[in-house]
Structures are given as structure tokens and as C-alpha cells.
GROMACS .gro file of N, CA and C in nm:
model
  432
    1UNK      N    1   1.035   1.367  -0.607
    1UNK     CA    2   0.897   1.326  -0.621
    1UNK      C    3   0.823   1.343  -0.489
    2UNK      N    4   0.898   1.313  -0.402
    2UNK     CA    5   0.809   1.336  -0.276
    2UNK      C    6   0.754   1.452  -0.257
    3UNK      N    7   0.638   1.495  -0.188
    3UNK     CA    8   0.589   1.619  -0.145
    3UNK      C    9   0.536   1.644  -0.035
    4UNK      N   10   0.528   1.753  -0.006
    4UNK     CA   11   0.528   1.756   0.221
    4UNK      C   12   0.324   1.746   0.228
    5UNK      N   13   0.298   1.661   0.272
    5UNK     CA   14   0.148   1.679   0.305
    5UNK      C   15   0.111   1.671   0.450
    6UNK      N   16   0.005   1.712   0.503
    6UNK     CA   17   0.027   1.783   0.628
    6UNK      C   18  -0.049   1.614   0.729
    7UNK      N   19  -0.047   1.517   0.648
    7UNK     CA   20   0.011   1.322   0.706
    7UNK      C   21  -0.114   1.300   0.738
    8UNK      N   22  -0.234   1.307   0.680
    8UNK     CA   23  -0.376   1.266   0.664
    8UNK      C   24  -0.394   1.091   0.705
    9UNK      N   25  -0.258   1.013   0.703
    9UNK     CA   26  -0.246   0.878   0.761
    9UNK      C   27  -0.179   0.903   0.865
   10UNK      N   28  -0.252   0.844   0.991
   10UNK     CA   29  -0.237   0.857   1.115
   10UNK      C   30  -0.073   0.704   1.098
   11UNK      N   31   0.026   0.771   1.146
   11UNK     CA   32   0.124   0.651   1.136
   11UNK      C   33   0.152   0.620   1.255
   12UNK      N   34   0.251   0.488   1.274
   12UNK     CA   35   0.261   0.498   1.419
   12UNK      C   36   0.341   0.382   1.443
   13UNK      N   37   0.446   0.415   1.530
   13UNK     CA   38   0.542   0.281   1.539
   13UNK      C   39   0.517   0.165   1.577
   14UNK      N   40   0.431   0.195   1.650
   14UNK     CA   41   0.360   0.024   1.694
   14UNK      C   42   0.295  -0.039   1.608
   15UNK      N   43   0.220   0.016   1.551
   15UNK     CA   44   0.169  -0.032   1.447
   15UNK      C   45   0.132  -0.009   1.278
   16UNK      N   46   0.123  -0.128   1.204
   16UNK     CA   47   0.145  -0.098   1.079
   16UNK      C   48   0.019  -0.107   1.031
   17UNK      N   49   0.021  -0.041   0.884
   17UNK     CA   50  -0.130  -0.031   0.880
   17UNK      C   51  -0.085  -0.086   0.682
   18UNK      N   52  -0.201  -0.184   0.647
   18UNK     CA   53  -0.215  -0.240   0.525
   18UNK      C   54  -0.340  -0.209   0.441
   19UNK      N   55  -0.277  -0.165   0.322
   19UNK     CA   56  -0.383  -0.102   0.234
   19UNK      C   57  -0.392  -0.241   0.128
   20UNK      N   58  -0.497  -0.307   0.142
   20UNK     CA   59  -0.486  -0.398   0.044
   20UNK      C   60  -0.635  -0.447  -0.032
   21UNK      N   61  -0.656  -0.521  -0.143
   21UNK     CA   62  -0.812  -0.555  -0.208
   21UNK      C   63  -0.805  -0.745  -0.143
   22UNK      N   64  -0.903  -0.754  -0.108
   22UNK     CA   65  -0.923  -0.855  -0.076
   22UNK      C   66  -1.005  -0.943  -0.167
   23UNK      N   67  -1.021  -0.872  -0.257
   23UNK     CA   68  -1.051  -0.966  -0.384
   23UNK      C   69  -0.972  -1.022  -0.475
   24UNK      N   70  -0.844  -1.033  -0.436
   24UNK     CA   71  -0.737  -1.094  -0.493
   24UNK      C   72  -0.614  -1.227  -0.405
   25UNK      N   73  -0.608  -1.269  -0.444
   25UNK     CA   74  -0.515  -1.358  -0.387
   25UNK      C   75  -0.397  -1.255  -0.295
   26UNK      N   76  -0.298  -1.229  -0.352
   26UNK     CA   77  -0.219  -1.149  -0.312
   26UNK      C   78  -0.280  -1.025  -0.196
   27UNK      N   79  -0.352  -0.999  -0.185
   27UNK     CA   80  -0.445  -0.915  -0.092
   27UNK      C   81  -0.484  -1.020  -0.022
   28UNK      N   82  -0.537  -1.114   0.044
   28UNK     CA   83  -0.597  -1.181   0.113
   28UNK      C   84  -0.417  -1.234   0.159
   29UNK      N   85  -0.357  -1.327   0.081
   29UNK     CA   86  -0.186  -1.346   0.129
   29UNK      C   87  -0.115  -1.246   0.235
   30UNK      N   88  -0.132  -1.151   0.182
   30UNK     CA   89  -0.080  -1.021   0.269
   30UNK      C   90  -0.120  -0.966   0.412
   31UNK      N   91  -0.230  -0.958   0.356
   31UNK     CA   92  -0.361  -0.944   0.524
   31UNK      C   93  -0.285  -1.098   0.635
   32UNK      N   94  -0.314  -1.229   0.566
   32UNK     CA   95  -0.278  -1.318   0.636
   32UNK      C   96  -0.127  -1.279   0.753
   33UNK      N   97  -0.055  -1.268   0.635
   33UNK     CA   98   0.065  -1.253   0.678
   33UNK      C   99   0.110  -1.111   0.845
   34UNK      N  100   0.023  -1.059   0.767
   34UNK     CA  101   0.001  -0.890   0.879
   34UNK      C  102  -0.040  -0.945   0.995
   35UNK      N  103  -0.134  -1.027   0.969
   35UNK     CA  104  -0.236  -1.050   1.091
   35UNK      C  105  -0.142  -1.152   1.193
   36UNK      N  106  -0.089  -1.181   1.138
   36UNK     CA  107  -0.019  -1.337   1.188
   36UNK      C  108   0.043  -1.273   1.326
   37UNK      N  109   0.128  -1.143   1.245
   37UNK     CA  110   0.247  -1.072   1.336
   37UNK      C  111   0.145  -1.080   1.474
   38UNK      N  112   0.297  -1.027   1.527
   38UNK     CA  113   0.278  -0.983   1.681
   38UNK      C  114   0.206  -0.808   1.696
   39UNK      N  115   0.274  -0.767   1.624
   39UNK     CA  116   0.218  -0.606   1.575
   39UNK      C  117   0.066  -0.585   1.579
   40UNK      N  118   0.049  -0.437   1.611
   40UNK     CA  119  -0.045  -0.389   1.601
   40UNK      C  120  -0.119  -0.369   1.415
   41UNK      N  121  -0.205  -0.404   1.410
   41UNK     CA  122  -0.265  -0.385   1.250
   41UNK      C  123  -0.351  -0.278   1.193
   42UNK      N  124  -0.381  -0.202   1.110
   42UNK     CA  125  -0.471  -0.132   1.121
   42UNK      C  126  -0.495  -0.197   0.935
   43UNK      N  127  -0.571  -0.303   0.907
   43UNK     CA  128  -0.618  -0.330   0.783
   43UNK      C  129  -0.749  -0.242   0.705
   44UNK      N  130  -0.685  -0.218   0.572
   44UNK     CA  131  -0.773  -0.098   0.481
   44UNK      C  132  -0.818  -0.176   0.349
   45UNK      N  133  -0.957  -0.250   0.373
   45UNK     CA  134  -0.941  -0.348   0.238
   45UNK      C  135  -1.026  -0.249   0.134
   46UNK      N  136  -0.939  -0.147   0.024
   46UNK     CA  137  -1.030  -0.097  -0.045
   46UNK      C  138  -1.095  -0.151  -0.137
   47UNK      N  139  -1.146  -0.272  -0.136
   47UNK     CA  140  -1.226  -0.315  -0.190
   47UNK      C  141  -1.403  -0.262  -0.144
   48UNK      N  142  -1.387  -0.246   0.018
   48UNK     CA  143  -1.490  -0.206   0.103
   48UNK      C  144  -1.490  -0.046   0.161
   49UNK      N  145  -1.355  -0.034   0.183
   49UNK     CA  146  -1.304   0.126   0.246
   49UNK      C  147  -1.314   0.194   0.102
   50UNK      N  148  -1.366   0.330   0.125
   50UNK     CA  149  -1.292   0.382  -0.014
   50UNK      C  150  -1.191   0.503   0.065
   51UNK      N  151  -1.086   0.491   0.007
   51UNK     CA  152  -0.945   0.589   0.050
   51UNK      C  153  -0.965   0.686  -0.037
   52UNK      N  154  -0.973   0.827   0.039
   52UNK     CA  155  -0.941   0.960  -0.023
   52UNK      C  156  -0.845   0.976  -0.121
   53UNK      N  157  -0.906   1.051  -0.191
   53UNK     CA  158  -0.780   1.151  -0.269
   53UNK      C  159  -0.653   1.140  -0.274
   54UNK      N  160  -0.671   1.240  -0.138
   54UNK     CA  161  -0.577   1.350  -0.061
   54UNK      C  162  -0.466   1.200   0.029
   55UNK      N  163  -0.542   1.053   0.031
   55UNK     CA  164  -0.460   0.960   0.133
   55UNK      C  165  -0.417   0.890   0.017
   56UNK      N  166  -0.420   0.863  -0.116
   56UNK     CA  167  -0.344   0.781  -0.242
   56UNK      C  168  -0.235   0.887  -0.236
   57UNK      N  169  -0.253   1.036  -0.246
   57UNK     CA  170  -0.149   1.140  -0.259
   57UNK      C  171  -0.066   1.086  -0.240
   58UNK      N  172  -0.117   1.053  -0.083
   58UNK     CA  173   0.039   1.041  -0.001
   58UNK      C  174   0.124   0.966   0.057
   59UNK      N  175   0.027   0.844  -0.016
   59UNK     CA  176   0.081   0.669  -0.014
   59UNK      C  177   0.190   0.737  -0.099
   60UNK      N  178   0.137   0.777  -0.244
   60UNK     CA  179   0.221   0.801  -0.345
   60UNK      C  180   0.347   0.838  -0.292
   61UNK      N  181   0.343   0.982  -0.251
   61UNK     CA  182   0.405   1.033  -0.237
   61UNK      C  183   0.580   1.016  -0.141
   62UNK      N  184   0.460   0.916  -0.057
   62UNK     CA  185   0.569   0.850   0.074
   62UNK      C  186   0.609   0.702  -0.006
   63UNK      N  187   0.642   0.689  -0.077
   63UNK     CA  188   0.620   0.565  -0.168
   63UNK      C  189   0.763   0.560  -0.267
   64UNK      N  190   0.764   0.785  -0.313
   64UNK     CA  191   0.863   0.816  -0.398
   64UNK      C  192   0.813   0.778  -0.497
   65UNK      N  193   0.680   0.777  -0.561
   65UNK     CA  194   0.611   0.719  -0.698
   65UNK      C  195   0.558   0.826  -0.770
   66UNK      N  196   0.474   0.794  -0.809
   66UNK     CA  197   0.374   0.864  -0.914
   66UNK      C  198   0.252   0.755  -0.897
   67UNK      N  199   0.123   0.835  -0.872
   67UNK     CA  200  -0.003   0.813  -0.866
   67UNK      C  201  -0.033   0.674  -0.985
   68UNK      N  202   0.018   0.730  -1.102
   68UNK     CA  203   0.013   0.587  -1.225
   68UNK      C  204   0.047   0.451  -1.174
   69UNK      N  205   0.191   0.461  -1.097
   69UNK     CA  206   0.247   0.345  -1.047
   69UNK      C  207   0.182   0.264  -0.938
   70UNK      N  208   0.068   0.312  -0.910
   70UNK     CA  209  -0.014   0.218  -0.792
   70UNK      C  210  -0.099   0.160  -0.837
   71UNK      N  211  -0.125   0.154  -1.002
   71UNK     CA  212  -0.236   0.110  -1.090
   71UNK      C  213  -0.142  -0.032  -1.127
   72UNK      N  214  -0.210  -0.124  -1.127
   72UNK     CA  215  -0.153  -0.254  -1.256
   72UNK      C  216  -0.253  -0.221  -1.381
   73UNK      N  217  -0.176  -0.144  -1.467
   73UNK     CA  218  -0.192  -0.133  -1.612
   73UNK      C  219  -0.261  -0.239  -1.697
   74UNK      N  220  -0.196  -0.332  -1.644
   74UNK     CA  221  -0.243  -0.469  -1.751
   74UNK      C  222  -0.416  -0.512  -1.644
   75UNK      N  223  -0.422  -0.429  -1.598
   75UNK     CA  224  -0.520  -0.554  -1.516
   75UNK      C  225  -0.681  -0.543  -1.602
   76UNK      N  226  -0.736  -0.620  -1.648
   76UNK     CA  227  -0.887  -0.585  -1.712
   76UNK      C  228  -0.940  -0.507  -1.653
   77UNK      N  229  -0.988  -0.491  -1.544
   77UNK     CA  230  -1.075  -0.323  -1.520
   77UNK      C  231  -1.021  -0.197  -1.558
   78UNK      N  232  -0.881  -0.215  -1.590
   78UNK     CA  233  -0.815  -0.063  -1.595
   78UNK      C  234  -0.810  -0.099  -1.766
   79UNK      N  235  -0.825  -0.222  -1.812
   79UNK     CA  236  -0.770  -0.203  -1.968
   79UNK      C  237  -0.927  -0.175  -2.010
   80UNK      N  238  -1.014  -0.248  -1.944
   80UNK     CA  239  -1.129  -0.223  -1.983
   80UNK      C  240  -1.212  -0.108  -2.007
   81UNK      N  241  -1.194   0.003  -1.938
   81UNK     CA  242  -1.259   0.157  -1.899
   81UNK      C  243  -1.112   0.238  -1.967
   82UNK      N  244  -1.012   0.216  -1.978
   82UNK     CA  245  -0.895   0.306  -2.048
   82UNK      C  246  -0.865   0.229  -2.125
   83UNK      N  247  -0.919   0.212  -2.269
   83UNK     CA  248  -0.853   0.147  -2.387
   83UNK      C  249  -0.714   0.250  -2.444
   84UNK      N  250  -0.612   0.218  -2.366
   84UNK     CA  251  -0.510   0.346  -2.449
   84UNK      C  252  -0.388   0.239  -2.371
   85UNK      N  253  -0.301   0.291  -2.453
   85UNK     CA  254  -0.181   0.233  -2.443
   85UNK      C  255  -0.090   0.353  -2.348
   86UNK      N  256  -0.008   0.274  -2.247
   86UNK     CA  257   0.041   0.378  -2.178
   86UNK      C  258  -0.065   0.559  -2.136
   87UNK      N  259  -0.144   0.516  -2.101
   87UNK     CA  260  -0.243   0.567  -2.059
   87UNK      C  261  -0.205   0.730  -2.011
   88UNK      N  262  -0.240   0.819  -2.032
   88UNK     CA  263  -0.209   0.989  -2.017
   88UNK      C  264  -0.322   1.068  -1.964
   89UNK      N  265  -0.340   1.009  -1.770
   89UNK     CA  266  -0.445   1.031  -1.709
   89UNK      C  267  -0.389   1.157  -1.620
   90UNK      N  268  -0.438   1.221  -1.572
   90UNK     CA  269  -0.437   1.373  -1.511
   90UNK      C  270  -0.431   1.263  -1.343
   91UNK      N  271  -0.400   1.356  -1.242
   91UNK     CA  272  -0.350   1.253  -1.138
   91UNK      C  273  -0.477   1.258  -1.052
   92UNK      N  274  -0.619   1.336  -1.084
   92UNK     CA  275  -0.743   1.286  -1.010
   92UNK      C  276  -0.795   1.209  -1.109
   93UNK      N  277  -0.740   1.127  -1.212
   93UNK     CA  278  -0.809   1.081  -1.283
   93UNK      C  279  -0.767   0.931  -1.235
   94UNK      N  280  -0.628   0.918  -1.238
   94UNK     CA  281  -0.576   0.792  -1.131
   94UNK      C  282  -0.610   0.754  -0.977
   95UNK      N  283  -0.660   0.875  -0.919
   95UNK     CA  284  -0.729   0.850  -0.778
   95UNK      C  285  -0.815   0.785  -0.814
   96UNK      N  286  -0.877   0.814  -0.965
   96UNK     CA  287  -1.043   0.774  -0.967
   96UNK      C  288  -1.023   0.640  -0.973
   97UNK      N  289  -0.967   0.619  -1.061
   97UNK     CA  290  -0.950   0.445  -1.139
   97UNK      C  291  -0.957   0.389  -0.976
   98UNK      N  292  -0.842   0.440  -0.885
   98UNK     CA  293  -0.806   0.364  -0.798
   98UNK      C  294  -0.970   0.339  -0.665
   99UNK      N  295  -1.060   0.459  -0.664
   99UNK     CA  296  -1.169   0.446  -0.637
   99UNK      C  297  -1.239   0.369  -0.691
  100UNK      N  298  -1.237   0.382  -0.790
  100UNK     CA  299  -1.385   0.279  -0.891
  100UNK      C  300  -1.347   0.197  -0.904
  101UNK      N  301  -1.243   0.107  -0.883
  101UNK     CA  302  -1.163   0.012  -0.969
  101UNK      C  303  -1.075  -0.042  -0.854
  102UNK      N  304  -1.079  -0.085  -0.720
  102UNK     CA  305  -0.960  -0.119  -0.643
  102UNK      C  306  -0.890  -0.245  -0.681
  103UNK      N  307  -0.990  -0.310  -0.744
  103UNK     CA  308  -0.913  -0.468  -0.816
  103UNK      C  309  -0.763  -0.412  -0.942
  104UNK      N  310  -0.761  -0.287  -0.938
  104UNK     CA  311  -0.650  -0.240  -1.037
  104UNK      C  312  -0.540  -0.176  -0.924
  105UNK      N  313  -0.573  -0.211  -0.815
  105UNK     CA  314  -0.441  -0.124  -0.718
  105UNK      C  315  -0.330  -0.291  -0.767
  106UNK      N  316  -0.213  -0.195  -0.776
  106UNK     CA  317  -0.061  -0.305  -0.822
  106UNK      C  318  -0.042  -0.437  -0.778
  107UNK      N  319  -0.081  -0.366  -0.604
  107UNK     CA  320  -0.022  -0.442  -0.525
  107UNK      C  321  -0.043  -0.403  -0.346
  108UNK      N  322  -0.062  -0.451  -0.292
  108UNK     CA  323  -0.078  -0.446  -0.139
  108UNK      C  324   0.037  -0.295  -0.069
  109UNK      N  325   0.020  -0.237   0.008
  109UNK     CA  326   0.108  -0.126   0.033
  109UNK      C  327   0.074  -0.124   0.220
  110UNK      N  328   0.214  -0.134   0.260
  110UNK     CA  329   0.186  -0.163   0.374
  110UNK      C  330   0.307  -0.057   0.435
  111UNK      N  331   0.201   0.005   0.559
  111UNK     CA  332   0.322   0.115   0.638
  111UNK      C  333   0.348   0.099   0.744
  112UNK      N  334   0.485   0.098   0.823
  112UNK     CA  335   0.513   0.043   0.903
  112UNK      C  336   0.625   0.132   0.945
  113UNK      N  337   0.486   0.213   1.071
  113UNK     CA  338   0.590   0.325   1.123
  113UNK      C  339   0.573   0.457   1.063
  114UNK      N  340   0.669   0.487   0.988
  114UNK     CA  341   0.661   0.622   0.890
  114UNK      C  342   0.710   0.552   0.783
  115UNK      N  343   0.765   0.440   0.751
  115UNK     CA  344   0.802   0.383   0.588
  115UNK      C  345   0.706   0.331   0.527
  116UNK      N  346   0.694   0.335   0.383
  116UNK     CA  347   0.589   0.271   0.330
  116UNK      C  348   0.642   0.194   0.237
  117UNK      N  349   0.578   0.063   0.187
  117UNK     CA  350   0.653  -0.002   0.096
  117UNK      C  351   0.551  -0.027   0.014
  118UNK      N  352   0.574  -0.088  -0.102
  118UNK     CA  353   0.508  -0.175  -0.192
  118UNK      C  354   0.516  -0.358  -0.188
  119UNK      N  355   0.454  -0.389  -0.155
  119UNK     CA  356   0.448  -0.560  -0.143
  119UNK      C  357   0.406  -0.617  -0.237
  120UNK      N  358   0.501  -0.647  -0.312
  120UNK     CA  359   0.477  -0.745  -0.436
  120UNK      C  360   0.485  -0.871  -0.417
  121UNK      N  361   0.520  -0.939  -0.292
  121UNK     CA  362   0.514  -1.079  -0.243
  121UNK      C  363   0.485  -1.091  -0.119
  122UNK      N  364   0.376  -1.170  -0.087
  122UNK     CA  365   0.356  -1.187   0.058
  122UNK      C  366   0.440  -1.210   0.163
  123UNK      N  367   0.587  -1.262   0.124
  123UNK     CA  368   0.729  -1.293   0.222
  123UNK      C  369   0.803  -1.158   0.221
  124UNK      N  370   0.767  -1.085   0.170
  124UNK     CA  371   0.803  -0.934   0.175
  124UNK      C  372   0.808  -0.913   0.355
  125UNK      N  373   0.686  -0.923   0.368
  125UNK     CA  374   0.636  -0.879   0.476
  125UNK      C  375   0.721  -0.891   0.624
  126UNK      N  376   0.776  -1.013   0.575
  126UNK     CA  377   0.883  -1.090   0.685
  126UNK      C  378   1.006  -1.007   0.711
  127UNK      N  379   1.063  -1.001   0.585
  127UNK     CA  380   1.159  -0.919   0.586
  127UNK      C  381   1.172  -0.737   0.642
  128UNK      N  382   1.054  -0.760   0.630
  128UNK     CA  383   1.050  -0.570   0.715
  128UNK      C  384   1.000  -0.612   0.875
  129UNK      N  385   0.908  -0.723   0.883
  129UNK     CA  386   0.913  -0.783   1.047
  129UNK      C  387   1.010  -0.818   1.092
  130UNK      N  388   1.129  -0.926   1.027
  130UNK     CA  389   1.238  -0.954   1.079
  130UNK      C  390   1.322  -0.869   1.085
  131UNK      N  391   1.347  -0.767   1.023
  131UNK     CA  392   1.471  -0.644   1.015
  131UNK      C  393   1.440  -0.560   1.176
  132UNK      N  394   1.316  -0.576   1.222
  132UNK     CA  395   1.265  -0.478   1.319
  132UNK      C  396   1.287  -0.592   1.422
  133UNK      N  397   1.276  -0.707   1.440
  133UNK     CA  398   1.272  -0.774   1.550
  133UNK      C  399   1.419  -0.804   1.600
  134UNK      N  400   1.492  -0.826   1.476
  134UNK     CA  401   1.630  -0.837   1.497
  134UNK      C  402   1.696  -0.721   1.551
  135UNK      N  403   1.673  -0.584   1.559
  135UNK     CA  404   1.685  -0.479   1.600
  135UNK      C  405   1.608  -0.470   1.759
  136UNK      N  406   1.506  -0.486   1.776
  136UNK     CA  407   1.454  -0.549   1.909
  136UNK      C  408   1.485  -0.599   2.027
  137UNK      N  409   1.593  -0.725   1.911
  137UNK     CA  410   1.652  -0.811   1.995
  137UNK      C  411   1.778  -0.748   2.063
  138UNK      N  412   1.844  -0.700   1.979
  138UNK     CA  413   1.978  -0.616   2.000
  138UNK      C  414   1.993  -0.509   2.109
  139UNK      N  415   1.860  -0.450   2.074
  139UNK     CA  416   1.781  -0.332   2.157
  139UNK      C  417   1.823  -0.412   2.361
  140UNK      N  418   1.749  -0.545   2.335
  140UNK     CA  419   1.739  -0.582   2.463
  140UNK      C  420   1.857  -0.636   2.529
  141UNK      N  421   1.947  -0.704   2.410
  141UNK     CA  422   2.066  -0.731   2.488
  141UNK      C  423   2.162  -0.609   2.509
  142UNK      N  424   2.152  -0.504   2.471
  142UNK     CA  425   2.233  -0.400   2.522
  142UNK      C  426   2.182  -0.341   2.670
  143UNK      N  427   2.034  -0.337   2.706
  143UNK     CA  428   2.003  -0.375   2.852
  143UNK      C  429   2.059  -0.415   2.917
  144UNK      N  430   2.057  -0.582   2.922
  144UNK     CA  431   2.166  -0.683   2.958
  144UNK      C  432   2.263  -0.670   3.068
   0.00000   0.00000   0.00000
């Protein structure tokens, strides 16, 4: 599934960058949580930003997904404008939803580094901070 795109998201080890709607609980949870860190942030609330095309591509893509899978299906704006069951949208047709419609993105997507994840729980977040700090730490006692 993946595909080579020539990385239209500026990535970067220091810092992680969060694609999230801040018109949702879980989007506002997430941001919190980002912000908290020690890390550098680069927050994308597409509720206000609108994200290219060519940059859902390659969330997608770096994600190992499909463009569909960044939609919550069930959510009323997407059931509302696509009355269809299991929905059979062309993949600029899912950019669109995800333009017109950011209250239908799944879930918060946060990159950190060159990995990208999906955050379906705001304690998510910990666990990809703590895996890196604990590594950090290790980092420094081999200094030592």
C-alpha cells in the first residue's frame, strides 16, 4: 500500500507534528497532550488549515492505509452528504469529504519523526513519548 511521494510533509526528529479537528473532544485531548510534551510541535487543526490533496496522500500512505480509512464512516457529516452504505468513493473524492468535512477525519494522526500513527486515544501519545525518552535515557547512560 505504501507509495514513494517526493515527502510534501516537512518531517523531523525533533519534532512532531499533529493533524487534528479541534472541534471534537478527542482533537482538543490530543493537542493537550502534544503540547504538554517537552518536544517540538508543529499543530494542524484542519478544522481551520485546509491540508492538500497531495499531504492526505501521504498521511495515507505513510500510515499503510487507504484514503477511506481516515474517514469515520459513521460520523453524521459523512452519513449525511454520502447516503450509501460502505461508500465506493474514487480517492479525490475522499480528499474531498476530508476537506469539506474535517469533523469526519477518524481520528487525530500524529508524526513523530518519519513514523506516523493513528491516535485513537489520547494516552496513545505517551506511549510513543515514553518509548523515545526511555531510549534517551539509555542513549545518555551509555555516555556515562
Amino acid at each position: 500500500m505504501k507509495e514513494d511521494f517526493m515527502g510534501t510533509i516537512a518531517t523531523d526528529n525533533g519534532k512532531v507534528i499533529l493533524y487534528y479537528n479541534s472541534e471534537n473532544s478527542l482533537g482538543q485531548q490530543a493537542y493537550a497532550y502534544v503540547n504538554a510534551s517537552d518536544r517540538g510541535i508543529l499543530a494542524i487543526d484542519i478544522s481551520k488549515t485546509k491540508v492538500t490533496g497531495t499531504q492526505w496522500a501521504e498521511i495515507a500512505a505513510n500510515l499503510s492505509t487507504n484514503l477511506s480509512s481516515l474517514v469515520n464512516q459513521e460520523h453524521p457529516d459523512f452519513k449525511n452528504n454520502y447516503k450509501t452504505e460502505d461508500a465506493s468513493l474514487s480517492n479525490d473524492d475522499w480528499i474531498k469529504v476530508l476537506q469539506n468535512h474535517p469533523s469526519s477525519l477518524r481520528c487525530p494522526i500524529l508524526i513523530d519523526g518519519k513514523t506516523f500513527h493513528f491516535i485513537e486515544t489520547p494516552s496513545e501519545i505517551s506511549k510513543y513519548f515514553d518509548k523515545e525518552e526511555a531510549s534517551d535515557d539509555a542513549r545518555s547512560q551509555d555516555k556515562s
